[in-house]
Amino acid sequence: MTTTGEETATARGGPWWWGRRRSAVFDWCLAVASALECAAEGVPFAREAGIPAGVGVVFGFLAGSVLLVRRRYPIAVVLVAIAITPAEMGFLLGTVGLYTLAATELPRRIIGSLAGMQLVGTLIVTFVRVRQDIARGDLTLGDWFVPFASIAISLGLTAPPLLLGLYVGARRRLMESLRERADDLERELQLLAERAEERAEWARNEERTRIAREMHDVVAHRVSLMVVHAAALQAVARKDPEKAVKNAALVGDMGRQALMELREMLGVLRSGGEGERRPAVEAVAAVSVARVVEEGEGPCLEELEELVGQSAAAGMVVELSVEGEVRGYAPEIEQTAYRVVQEALTNVHKHAAGAKARVRLAHRVAEIAMQVENEPPPEAGSAASARLPSGGNGLVGMRERVVALGGVFVSGPTEAGGFRVSAVIPAG
């Protein structure tokens, strides 16, 4: 993570308008040098102007010290430099002041106007001085040298600081723009990281729900049948030993099947694929249910008759009817349809023991429909004494499964006092 904003904030610790102490020290040094230069140049100016030398020195010293405020008032510094140009003083003042003006973010028309004024002022003063030197005989060159020297000297004193200031100002603005972009990118990356964490947390919660639903479907039905058979075994153990042995064998088979399905589910959750790096727990959980379906380990509609037979063996009067042409579906569709019927029959065992149930499966052109309906339970019978616990998650899990595939799920009591579970799932 970058800390450009923090570095800029901590770097500002100078006095007054300076951002840093070393900038203040540097400007003070420039101002002293400029003041001494102008004070020294004030002596010949006072002699030519016919004023006391002390006045010229003080005037030059005050004019040169204006360079101290070049960062705060660059326009004022350049105007002072232009004003003292006829006195032939302020070389450092004019050069540094024009550089500072060009490096600022002032409009280009203001920078160009002041630079032009300084150029013209320097050109005129140089022109007059060179003509005077030729007239006095100090220079023996021809008249052609006057305009050439005037133009060359004025451009030499004006163009370099102007161009350098424009370059430094553009580079400074570019660096500030890049720094702002880096800060914006840092904030965007932080925001993306937070959103990614939120999505990961949502995915983890969603997958926990899916795994809990799958585990519920795997265990609840068979354990419910085991409880029903155990209750029946308790009732007939002394009266009919042969039936008791049969029920005990069924309980054992149910337990072994439940353990086998649990081992398959836990094996998928624990394995991360051979020859690959072991993925994170969340990633394994995210693909666990999908792998169960893709590898053919999940239930299918061909096992529906066996499922109904298990409920019938537990003492439930249940009818199965299949309508339409039987055909194959995607594994997730068949597994969902199987789980809906399985959970509905489990609920009949739990809440309406001894009631008659009807299971209908309809193969339609573009969808598959299933319905499990039970009659009202009989009055307090022996079968109802199993007292199966209920977590209240069965209907919620069925609805989530069906809706995830784009289907419709409806459940509720019937007019006759029973209960009906209906689901329609698109075939493709």
PDB file of C-alpha atoms in Angstrom, residues 8 12 20 23 26-27 70-72 74 96 98-106 108 111 161 163-181:
ATOM      1  CA  THR A   8       2.828  14.762   1.871  1.00  0.00           C
ATOM      2  CA  ARG A  12       4.548  19.990   5.691  1.00  0.00           C
ATOM      3  CA  ARG A  20       9.157  22.389   4.437  1.00  0.00           C
ATOM      4  CA  SER A  23      12.482  25.374   1.427  1.00  0.00           C
ATOM      5  CA  PHE A  26      16.750  27.983   0.660  1.00  0.00           C
ATOM      6  CA  ASP A  27      14.540  31.039  -0.016  1.00  0.00           C
ATOM      7  CA  ARG A  70       8.750  34.391  -4.432  1.00  0.00           C
ATOM      8  CA  ARG A  71       6.657  31.314  -3.567  1.00  0.00           C
ATOM      9  CA  ARG A  72       3.845  33.378  -2.057  1.00  0.00           C
ATOM     10  CA  PRO A  74       5.594  35.415  -7.674  1.00  0.00           C
ATOM     11  CA  VAL A  96      14.669  33.348 -10.091  1.00  0.00           C
ATOM     12  CA  LEU A  98      10.623  34.468 -13.675  1.00  0.00           C
ATOM     13  CA  TYR A  99      11.480  30.805 -13.055  1.00  0.00           C
ATOM     14  CA  THR A 100       9.181  30.709 -10.011  1.00  0.00           C
ATOM     15  CA  LEU A 101       6.370  32.417 -11.941  1.00  0.00           C
ATOM     16  CA  ALA A 102       6.612  29.925 -14.827  1.00  0.00           C
ATOM     17  CA  ALA A 103       6.579  26.949 -12.440  1.00  0.00           C
ATOM     18  CA  THR A 104       3.323  28.019 -10.780  1.00  0.00           C
ATOM     19  CA  GLU A 105      -0.208  27.068 -11.844  1.00  0.00           C
ATOM     20  CA  LEU A 106      -1.125  30.610 -12.875  1.00  0.00           C
ATOM     21  CA  ARG A 108      -0.426  30.979 -19.195  1.00  0.00           C
ATOM     22  CA  ILE A 111       2.980  34.185 -17.336  1.00  0.00           C
ATOM     23  CA  PRO A 161      14.403  30.546 -16.633  1.00  0.00           C
ATOM     24  CA  LEU A 163      11.462  27.366 -20.179  1.00  0.00           C
ATOM     25  CA  LEU A 164      12.956  25.697 -17.108  1.00  0.00           C
ATOM     26  CA  GLY A 165      10.089  26.935 -14.942  1.00  0.00           C
ATOM     27  CA  LEU A 166       7.493  25.678 -17.423  1.00  0.00           C
ATOM     28  CA  TYR A 167       9.198  22.262 -17.483  1.00  0.00           C
ATOM     29  CA  VAL A 168       9.459  21.997 -13.691  1.00  0.00           C
ATOM     30  CA  GLY A 169       5.841  23.115 -13.256  1.00  0.00           C
ATOM     31  CA  ALA A 170       4.590  20.556 -15.792  1.00  0.00           C
ATOM     32  CA  ARG A 171       6.663  17.820 -14.154  1.00  0.00           C
ATOM     33  CA  ARG A 172       5.373  18.788 -10.704  1.00  0.00           C
ATOM     34  CA  ARG A 173       1.774  18.677 -11.892  1.00  0.00           C
ATOM     35  CA  LEU A 174       2.416  15.309 -13.524  1.00  0.00           C
ATOM     36  CA  MET A 175       3.865  13.914 -10.296  1.00  0.00           C
ATOM     37  CA  GLU A 176       0.916  15.244  -8.314  1.00  0.00           C
ATOM     38  CA  SER A 177      -1.455  13.669 -10.831  1.00  0.00           C
ATOM     39  CA  LEU A 178       0.355  10.338 -10.573  1.00  0.00           C
ATOM     40  CA  ARG A 179       0.317  10.587  -6.793  1.00  0.00           C
ATOM     41  CA  GLU A 180      -3.427  11.244  -6.814  1.00  0.00           C
ATOM     42  CA  ARG A 181      -3.943   8.322  -9.162  1.00  0.00           C
TER      43      ARG A 181
END
